[in-house]
Coordinates of N, CA, C and O in Angstrom, one line a residue:
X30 N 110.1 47.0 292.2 CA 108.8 47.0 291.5 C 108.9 47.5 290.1 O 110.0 48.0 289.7
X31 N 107.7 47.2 289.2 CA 107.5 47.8 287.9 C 107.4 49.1 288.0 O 107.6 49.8 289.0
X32 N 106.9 49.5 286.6 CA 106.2 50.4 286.4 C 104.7 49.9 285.7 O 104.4 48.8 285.5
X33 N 104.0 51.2 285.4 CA 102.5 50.7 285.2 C 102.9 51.9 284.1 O 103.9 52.6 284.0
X34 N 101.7 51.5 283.3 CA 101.2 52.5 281.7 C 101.1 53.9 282.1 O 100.3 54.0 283.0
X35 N 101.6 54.8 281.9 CA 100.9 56.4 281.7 C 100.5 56.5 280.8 O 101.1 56.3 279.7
X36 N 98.8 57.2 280.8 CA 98.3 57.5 279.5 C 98.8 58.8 278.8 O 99.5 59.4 279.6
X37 N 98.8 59.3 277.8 CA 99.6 59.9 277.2 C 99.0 60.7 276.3 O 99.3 61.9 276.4
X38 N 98.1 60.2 275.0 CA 96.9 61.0 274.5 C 95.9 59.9 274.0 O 96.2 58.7 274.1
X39 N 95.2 60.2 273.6 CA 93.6 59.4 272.9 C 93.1 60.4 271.7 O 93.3 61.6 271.5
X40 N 92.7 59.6 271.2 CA 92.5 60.3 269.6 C 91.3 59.6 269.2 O 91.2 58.4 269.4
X41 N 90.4 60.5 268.5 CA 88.9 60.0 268.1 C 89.1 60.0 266.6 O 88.9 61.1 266.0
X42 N 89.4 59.0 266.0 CA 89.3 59.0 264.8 C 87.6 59.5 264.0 O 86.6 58.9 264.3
X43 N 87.6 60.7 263.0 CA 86.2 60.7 262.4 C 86.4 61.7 261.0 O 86.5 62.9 260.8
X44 N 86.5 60.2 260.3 CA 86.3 60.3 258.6 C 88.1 61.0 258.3 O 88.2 61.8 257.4
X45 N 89.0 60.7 259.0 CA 90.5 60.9 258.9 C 91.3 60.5 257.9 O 91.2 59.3 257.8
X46 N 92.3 61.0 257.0 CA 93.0 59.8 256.3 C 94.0 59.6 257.1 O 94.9 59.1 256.5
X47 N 94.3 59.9 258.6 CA 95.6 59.4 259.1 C 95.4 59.3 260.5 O 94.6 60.2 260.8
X48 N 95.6 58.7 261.6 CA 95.8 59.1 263.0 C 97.3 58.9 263.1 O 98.0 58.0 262.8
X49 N 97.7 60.2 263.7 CA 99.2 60.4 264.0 C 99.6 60.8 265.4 O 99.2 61.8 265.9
X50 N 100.5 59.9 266.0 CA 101.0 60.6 267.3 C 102.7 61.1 266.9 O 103.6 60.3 266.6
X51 N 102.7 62.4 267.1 CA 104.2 62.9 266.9 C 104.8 63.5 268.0 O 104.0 64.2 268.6
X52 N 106.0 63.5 268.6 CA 106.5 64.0 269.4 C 106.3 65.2 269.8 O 107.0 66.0 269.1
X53 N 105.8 65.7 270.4 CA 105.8 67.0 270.4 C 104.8 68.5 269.7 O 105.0 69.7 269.5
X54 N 103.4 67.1 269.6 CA 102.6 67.7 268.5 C 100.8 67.4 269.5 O 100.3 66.3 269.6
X55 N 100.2 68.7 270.1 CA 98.9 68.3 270.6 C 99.4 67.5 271.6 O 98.8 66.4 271.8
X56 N 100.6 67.6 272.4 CA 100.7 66.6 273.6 C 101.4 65.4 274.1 O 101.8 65.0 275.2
X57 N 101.6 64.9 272.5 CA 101.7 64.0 272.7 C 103.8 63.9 272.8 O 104.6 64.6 272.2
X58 N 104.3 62.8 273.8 CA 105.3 62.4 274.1 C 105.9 61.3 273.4 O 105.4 60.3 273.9
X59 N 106.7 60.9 272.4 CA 106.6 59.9 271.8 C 108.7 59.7 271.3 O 109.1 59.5 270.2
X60 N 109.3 59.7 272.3 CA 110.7 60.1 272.5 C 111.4 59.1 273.6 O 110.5 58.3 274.1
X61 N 112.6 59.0 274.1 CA 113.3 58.4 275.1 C 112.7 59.0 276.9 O 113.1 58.6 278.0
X62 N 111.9 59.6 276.7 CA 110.8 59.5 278.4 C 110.2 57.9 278.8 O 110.5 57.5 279.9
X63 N 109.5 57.1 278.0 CA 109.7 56.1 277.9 C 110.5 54.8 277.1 O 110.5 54.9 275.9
X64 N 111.2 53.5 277.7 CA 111.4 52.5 277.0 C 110.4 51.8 275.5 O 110.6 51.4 274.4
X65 N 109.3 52.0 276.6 CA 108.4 50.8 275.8 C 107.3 51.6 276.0 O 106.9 51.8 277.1
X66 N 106.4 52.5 274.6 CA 105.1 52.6 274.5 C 104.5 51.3 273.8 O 105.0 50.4 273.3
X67 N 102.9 51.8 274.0 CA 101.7 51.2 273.9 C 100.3 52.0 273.3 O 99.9 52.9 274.0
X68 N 99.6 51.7 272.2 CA 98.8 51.8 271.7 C 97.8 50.9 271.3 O 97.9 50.0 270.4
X69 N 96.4 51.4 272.0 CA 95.2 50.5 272.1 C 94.4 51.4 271.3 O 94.4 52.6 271.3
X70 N 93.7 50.4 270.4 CA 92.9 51.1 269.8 C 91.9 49.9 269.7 O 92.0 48.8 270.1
X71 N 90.6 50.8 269.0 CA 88.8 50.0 269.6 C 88.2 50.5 268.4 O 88.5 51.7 268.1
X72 N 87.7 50.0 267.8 CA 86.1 50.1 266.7 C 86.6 51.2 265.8 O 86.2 52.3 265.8
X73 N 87.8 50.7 264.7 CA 88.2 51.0 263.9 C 87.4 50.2 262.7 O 87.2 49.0 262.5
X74 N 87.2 51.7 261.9 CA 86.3 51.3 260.4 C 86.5 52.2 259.2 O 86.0 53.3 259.0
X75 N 87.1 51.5 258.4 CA 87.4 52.0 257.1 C 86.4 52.5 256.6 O 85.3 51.9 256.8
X76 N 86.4 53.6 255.8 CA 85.1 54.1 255.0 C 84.9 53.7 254.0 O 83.8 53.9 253.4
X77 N 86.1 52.6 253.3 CA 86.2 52.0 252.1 C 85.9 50.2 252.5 O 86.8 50.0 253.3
X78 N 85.4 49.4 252.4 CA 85.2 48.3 252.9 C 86.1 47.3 252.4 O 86.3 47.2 251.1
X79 N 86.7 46.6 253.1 CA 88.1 45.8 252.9 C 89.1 46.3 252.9 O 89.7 46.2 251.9
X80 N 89.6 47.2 254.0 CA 90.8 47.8 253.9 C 91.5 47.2 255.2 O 91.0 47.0 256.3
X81 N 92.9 47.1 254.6 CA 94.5 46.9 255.6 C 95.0 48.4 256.4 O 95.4 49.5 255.9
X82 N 94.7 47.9 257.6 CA 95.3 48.9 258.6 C 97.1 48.8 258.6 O 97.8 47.9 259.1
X83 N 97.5 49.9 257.9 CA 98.8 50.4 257.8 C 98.9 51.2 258.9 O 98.0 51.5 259.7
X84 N 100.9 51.7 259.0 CA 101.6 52.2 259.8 C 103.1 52.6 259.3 O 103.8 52.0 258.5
X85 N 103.2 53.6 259.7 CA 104.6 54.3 259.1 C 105.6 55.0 259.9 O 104.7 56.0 260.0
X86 N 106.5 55.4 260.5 CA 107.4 56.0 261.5 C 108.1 57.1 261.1 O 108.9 57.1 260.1
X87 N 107.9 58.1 261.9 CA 108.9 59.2 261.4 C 110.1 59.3 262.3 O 110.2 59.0 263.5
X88 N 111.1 59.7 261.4 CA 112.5 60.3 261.7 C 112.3 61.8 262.0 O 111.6 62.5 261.4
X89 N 112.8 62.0 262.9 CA 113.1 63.7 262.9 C 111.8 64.5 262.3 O 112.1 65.4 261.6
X90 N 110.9 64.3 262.5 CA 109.6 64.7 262.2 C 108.9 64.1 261.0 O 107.8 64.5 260.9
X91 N 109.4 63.3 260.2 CA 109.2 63.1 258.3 C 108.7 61.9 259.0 O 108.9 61.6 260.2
X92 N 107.8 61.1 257.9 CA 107.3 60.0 257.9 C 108.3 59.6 257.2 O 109.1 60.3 256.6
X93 N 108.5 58.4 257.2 CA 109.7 57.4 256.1 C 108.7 56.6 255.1 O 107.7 56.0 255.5
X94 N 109.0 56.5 254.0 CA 108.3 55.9 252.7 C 109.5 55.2 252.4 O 109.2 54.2 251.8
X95 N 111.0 55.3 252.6 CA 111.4 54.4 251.7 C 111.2 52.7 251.9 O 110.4 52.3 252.7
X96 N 111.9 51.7 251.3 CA 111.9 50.5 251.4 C 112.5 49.7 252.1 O 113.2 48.7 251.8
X97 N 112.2 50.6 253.9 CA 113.4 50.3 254.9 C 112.2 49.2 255.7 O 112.5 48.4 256.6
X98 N 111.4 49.3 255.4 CA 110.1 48.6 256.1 C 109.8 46.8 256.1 O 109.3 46.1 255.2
X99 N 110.4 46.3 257.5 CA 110.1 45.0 257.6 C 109.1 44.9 258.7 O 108.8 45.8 259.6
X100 N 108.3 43.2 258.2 CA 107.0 43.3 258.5 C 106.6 41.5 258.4 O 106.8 40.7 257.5
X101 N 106.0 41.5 259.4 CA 105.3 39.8 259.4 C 104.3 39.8 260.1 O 104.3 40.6 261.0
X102 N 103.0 38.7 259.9 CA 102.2 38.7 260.2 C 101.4 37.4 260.2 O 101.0 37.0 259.1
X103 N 101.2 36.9 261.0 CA 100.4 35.5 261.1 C 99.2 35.7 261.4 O 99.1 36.3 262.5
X104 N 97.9 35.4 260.7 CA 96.7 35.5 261.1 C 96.1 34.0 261.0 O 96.6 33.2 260.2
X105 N 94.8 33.7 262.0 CA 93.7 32.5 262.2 C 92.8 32.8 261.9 O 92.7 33.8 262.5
X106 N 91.5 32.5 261.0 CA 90.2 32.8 261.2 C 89.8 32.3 261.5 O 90.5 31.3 261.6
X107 N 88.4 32.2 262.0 CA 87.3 31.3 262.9 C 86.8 30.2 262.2 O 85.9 29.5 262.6
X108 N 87.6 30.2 260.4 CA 87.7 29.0 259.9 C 88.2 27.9 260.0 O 88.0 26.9 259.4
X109 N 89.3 28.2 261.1 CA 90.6 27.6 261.1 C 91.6 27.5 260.0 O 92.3 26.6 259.5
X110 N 91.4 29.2 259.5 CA 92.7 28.9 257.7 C 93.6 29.7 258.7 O 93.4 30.5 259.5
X111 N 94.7 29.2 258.1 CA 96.1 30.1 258.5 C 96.5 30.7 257.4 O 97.0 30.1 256.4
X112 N 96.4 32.3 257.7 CA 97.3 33.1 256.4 C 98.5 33.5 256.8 O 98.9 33.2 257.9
X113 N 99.5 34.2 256.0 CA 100.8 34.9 256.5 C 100.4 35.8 255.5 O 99.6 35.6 254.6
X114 N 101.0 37.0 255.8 CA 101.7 38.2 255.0 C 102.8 39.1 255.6 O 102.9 39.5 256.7
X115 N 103.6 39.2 254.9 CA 104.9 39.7 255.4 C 106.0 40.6 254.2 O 106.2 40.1 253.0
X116 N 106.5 41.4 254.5 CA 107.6 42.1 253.5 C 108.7 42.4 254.2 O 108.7 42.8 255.4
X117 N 110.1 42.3 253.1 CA 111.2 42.6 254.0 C 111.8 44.0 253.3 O 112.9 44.5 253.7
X118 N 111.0 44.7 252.3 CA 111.4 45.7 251.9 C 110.1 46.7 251.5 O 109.8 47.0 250.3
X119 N 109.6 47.0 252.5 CA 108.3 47.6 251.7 C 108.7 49.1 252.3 O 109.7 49.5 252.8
X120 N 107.2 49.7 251.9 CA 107.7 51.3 252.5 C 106.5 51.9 253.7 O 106.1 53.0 254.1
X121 N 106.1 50.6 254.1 CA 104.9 50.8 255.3 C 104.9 49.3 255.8 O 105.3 48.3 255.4
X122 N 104.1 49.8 257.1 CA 104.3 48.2 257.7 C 102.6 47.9 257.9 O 101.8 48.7 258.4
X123 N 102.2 46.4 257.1 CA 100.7 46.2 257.2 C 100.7 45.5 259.1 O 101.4 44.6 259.7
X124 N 99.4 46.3 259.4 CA 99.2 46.1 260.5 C 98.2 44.8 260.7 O 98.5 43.7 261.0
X125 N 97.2 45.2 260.5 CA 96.1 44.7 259.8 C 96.5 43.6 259.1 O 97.1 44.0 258.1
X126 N 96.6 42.2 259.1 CA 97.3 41.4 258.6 C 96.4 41.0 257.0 O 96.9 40.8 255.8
X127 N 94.8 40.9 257.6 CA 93.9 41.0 256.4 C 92.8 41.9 256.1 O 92.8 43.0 256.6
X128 N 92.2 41.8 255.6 CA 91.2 43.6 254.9 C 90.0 43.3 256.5 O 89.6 42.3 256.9
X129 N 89.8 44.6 256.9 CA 88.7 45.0 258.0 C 87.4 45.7 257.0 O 87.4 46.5 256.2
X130 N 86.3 45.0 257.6 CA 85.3 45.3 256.8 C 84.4 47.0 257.3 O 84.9 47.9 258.0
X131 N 83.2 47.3 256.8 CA 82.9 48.5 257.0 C 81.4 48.1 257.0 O 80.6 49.1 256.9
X132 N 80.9 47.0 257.2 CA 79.4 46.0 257.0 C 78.8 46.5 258.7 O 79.5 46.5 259.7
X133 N 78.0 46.7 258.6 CA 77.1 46.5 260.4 C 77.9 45.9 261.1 O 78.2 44.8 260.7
X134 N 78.5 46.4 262.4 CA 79.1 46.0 263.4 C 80.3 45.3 262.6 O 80.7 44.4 263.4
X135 N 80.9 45.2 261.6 CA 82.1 44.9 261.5 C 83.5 46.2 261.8 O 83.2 47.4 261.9
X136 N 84.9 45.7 262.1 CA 85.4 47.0 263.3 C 87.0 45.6 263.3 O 87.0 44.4 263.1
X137 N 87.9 46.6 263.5 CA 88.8 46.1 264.0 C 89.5 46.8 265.0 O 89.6 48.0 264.9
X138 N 90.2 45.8 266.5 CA 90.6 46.6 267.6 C 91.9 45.8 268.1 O 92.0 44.7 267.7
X139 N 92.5 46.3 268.5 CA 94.1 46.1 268.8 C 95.0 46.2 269.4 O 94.6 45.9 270.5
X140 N 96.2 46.3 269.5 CA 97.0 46.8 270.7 C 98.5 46.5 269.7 O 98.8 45.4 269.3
X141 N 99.4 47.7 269.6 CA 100.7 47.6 269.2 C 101.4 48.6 270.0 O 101.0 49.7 270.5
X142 N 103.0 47.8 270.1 CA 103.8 47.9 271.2 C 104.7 48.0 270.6 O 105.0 47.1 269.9
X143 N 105.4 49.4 270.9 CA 106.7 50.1 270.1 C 108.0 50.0 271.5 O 107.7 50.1 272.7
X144 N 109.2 49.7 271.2 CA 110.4 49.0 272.2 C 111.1 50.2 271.3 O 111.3 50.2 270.1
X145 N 111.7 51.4 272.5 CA 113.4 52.1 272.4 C 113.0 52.9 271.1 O 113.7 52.7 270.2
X146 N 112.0 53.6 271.1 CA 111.9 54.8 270.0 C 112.8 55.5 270.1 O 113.5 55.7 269.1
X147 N 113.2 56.0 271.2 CA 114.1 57.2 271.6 C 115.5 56.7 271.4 O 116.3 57.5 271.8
X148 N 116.0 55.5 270.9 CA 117.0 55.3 271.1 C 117.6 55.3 269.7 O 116.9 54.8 268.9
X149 N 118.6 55.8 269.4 CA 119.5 55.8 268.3 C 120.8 54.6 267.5 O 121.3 54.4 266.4
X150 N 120.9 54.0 269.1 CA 121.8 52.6 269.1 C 121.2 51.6 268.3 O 121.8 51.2 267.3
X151 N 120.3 51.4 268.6 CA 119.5 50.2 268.3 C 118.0 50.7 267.6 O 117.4 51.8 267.8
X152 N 117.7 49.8 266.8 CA 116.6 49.9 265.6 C 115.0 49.8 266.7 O 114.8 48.9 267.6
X153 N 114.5 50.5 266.5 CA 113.2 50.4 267.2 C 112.1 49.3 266.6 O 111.6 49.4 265.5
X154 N 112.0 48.0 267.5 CA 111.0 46.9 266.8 C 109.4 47.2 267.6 O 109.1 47.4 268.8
X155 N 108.7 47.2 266.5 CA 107.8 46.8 267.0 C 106.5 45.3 267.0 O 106.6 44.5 266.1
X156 N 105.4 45.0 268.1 CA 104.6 43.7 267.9 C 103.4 44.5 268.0 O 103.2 45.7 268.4
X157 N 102.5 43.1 267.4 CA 100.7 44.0 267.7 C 100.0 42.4 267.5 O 100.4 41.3 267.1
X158 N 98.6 42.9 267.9 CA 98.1 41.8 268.2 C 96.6 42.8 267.5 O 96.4 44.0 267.8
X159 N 95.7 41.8 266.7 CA 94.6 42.9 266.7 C 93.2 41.7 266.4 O 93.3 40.5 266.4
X160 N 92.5 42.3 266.2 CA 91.0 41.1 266.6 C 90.0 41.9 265.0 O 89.3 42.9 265.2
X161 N 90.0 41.5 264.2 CA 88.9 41.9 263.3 C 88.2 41.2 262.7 O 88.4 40.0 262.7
X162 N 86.9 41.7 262.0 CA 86.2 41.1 260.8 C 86.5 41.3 259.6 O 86.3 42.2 258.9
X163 N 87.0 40.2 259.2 CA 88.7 39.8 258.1 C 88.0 39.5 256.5 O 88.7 39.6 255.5
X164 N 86.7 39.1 256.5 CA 85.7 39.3 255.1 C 85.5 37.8 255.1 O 85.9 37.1 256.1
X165 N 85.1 37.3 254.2 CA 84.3 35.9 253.9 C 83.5 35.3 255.4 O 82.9 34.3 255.5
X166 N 83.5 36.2 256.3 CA 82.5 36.2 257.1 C 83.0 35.7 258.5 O 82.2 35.7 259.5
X167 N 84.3 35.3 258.5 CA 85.2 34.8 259.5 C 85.7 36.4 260.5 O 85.3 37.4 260.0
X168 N 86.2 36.3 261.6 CA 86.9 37.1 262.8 C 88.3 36.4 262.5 O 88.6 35.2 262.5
X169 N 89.3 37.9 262.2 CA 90.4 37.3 262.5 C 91.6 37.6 263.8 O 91.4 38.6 264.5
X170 N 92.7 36.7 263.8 CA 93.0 37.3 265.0 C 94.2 37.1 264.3 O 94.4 36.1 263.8
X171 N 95.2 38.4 264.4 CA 96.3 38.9 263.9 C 97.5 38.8 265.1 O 97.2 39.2 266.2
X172 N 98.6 38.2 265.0 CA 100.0 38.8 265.9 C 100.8 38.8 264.2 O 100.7 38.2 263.1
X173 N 101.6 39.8 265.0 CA 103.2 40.4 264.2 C 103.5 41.2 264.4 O 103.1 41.8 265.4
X174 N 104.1 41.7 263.8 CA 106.1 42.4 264.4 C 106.5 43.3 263.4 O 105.6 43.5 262.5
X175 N 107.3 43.8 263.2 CA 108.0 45.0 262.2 C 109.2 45.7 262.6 O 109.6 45.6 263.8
X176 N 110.0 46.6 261.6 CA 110.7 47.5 262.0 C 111.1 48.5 261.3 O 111.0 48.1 260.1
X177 N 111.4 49.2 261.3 CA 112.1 50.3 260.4 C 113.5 50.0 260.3 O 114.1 50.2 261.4
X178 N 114.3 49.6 259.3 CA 115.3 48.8 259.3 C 116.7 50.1 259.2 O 117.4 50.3 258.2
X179 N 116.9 50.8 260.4 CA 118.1 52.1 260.7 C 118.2 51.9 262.0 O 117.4 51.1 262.6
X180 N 119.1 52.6 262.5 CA 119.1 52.7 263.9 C 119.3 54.5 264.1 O 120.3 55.1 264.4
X181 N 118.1 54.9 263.8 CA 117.4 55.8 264.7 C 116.4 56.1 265.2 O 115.4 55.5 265.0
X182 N 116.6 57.3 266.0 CA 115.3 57.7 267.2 C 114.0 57.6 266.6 O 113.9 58.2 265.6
X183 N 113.1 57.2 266.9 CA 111.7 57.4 266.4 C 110.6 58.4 266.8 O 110.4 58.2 268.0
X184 N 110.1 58.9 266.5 CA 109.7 60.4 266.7 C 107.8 60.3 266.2 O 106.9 61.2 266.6
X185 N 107.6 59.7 265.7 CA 106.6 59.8 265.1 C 105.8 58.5 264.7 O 106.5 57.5 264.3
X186 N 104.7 58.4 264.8 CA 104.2 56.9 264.3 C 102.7 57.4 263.7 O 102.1 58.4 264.1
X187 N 102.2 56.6 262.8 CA 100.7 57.6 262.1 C 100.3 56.0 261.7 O 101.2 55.3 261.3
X188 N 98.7 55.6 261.9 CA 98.1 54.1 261.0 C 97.4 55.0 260.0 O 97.0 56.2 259.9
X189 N 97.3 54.1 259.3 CA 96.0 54.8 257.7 C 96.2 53.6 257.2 O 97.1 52.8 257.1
X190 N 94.4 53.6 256.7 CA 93.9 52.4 255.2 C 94.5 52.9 254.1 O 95.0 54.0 254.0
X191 N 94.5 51.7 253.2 CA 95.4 51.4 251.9 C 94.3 52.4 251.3 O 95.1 53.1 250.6
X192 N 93.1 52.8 250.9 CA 92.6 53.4 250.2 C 90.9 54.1 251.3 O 90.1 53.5 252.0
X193 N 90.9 55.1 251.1 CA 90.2 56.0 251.5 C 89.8 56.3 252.9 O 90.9 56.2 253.5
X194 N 89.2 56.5 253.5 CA 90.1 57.1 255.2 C 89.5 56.3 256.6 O 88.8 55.3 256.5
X195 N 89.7 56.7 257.3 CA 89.5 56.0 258.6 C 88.0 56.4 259.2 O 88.0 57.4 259.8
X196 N 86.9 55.8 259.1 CA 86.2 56.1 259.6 C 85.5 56.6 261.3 O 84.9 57.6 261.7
X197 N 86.0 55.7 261.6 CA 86.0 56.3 263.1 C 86.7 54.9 263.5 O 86.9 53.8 262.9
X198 N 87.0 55.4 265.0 CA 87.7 54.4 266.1 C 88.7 55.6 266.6 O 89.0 56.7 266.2
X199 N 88.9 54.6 268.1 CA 90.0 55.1 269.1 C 90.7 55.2 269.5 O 90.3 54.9 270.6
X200 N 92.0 55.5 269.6 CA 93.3 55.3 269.7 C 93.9 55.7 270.6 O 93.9 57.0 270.6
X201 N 94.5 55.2 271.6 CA 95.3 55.9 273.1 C 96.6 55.5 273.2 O 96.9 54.3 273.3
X202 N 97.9 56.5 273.2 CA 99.2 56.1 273.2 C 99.1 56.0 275.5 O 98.5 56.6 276.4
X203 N 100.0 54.8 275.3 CA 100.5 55.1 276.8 C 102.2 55.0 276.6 O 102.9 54.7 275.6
X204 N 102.4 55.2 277.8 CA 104.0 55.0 278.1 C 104.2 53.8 279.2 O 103.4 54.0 280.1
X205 N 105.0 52.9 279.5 CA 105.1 52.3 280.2 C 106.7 53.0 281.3 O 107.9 53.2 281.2
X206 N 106.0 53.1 282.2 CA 107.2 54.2 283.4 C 108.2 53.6 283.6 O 108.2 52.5 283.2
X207 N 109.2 54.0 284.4 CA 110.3 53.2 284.4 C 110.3 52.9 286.0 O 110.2 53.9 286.8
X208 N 110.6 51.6 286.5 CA 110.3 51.7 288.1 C 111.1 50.6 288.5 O 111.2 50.3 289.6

């Protein structure tokens, strides 16, 4: 048999510049206990209108800024345009593939899936998939991928807008058990 998700913590984003889950910090488990976590998040809203939902990974407690950050991202809108955005050297990974608005019921919600944090051998990749209101009035629907390009343990993971803070939304780390 499998295993199934253990939830792990949930976090209420309100008026934040950061939501962070760190190992060992308010609860949260975020280390070689599991292979493969998971994070769902729901009715995320920038306070700044048009903002890219970023993400950054810590080493040994530190967030990483350098230019180790790869990143791709394929989005559709309900126009039928196809965009890409992607970097092979940046110092954050854009999650959010296009700007999420902050208009009446505009909101972006998601799901990204981190493989072998805990492991040191091998580089921890992650994918996400997320559903927003992307601006010119279209819904977009986001997949892509990333990584922090080292092979160590990952310890920490934090999203934040490119400019001014998170308004609210929800965020729940799980763990996927080993069975």
């Amino acid at each position: 048999g499998g295993g199934g998700f253990a939830h792990i913590k949930t976090i209420t984003a309100s008026n934040v510049s950061s939501v962070e889950f760190k190992n060992g910090t308010n609860g949260v488990v975020l280390d070689d206990t599991y292979d493969v976590y998971r994070i769902f998040f729901y009715n995320m809203i920038p306070v700044t209108d048009g903002q890219n939902l970023d993400m950054q990974l810590a080493i040994g407690g530190t967030y990483q800024t350098g230019s180790n950050y790869k990143y791709s991202n394929r989005i559709i809108d309900s126009g039928t345009n196809l965009h890409t955005n992607c970097d092979n050297s940046g110092s954050y990974m854009k999650v959010g593939g296009r700007a999420t608005g902050n208009q009446s019921g505009e909101n972006s919600n998601g799901v990204v899936t981190i493989f072998n944090p805990g492991q040191s051998a091998v580089r921890t990749n992650l994918m996400w998939h997320l559903s927003n209101d992307g601006g010119n009035g279209n819904q977009d629907s986001t997949f892509g991928g990333g990584q922090y390009e080292t092979n160590s343990a990952i310890d920490g993971l934090k999203f934040y807008v490119q400019s001014g803070n998170v308004s609210s939304g929800v965020f729940s780390l799980y763990g996927l058990t080993k069975g």
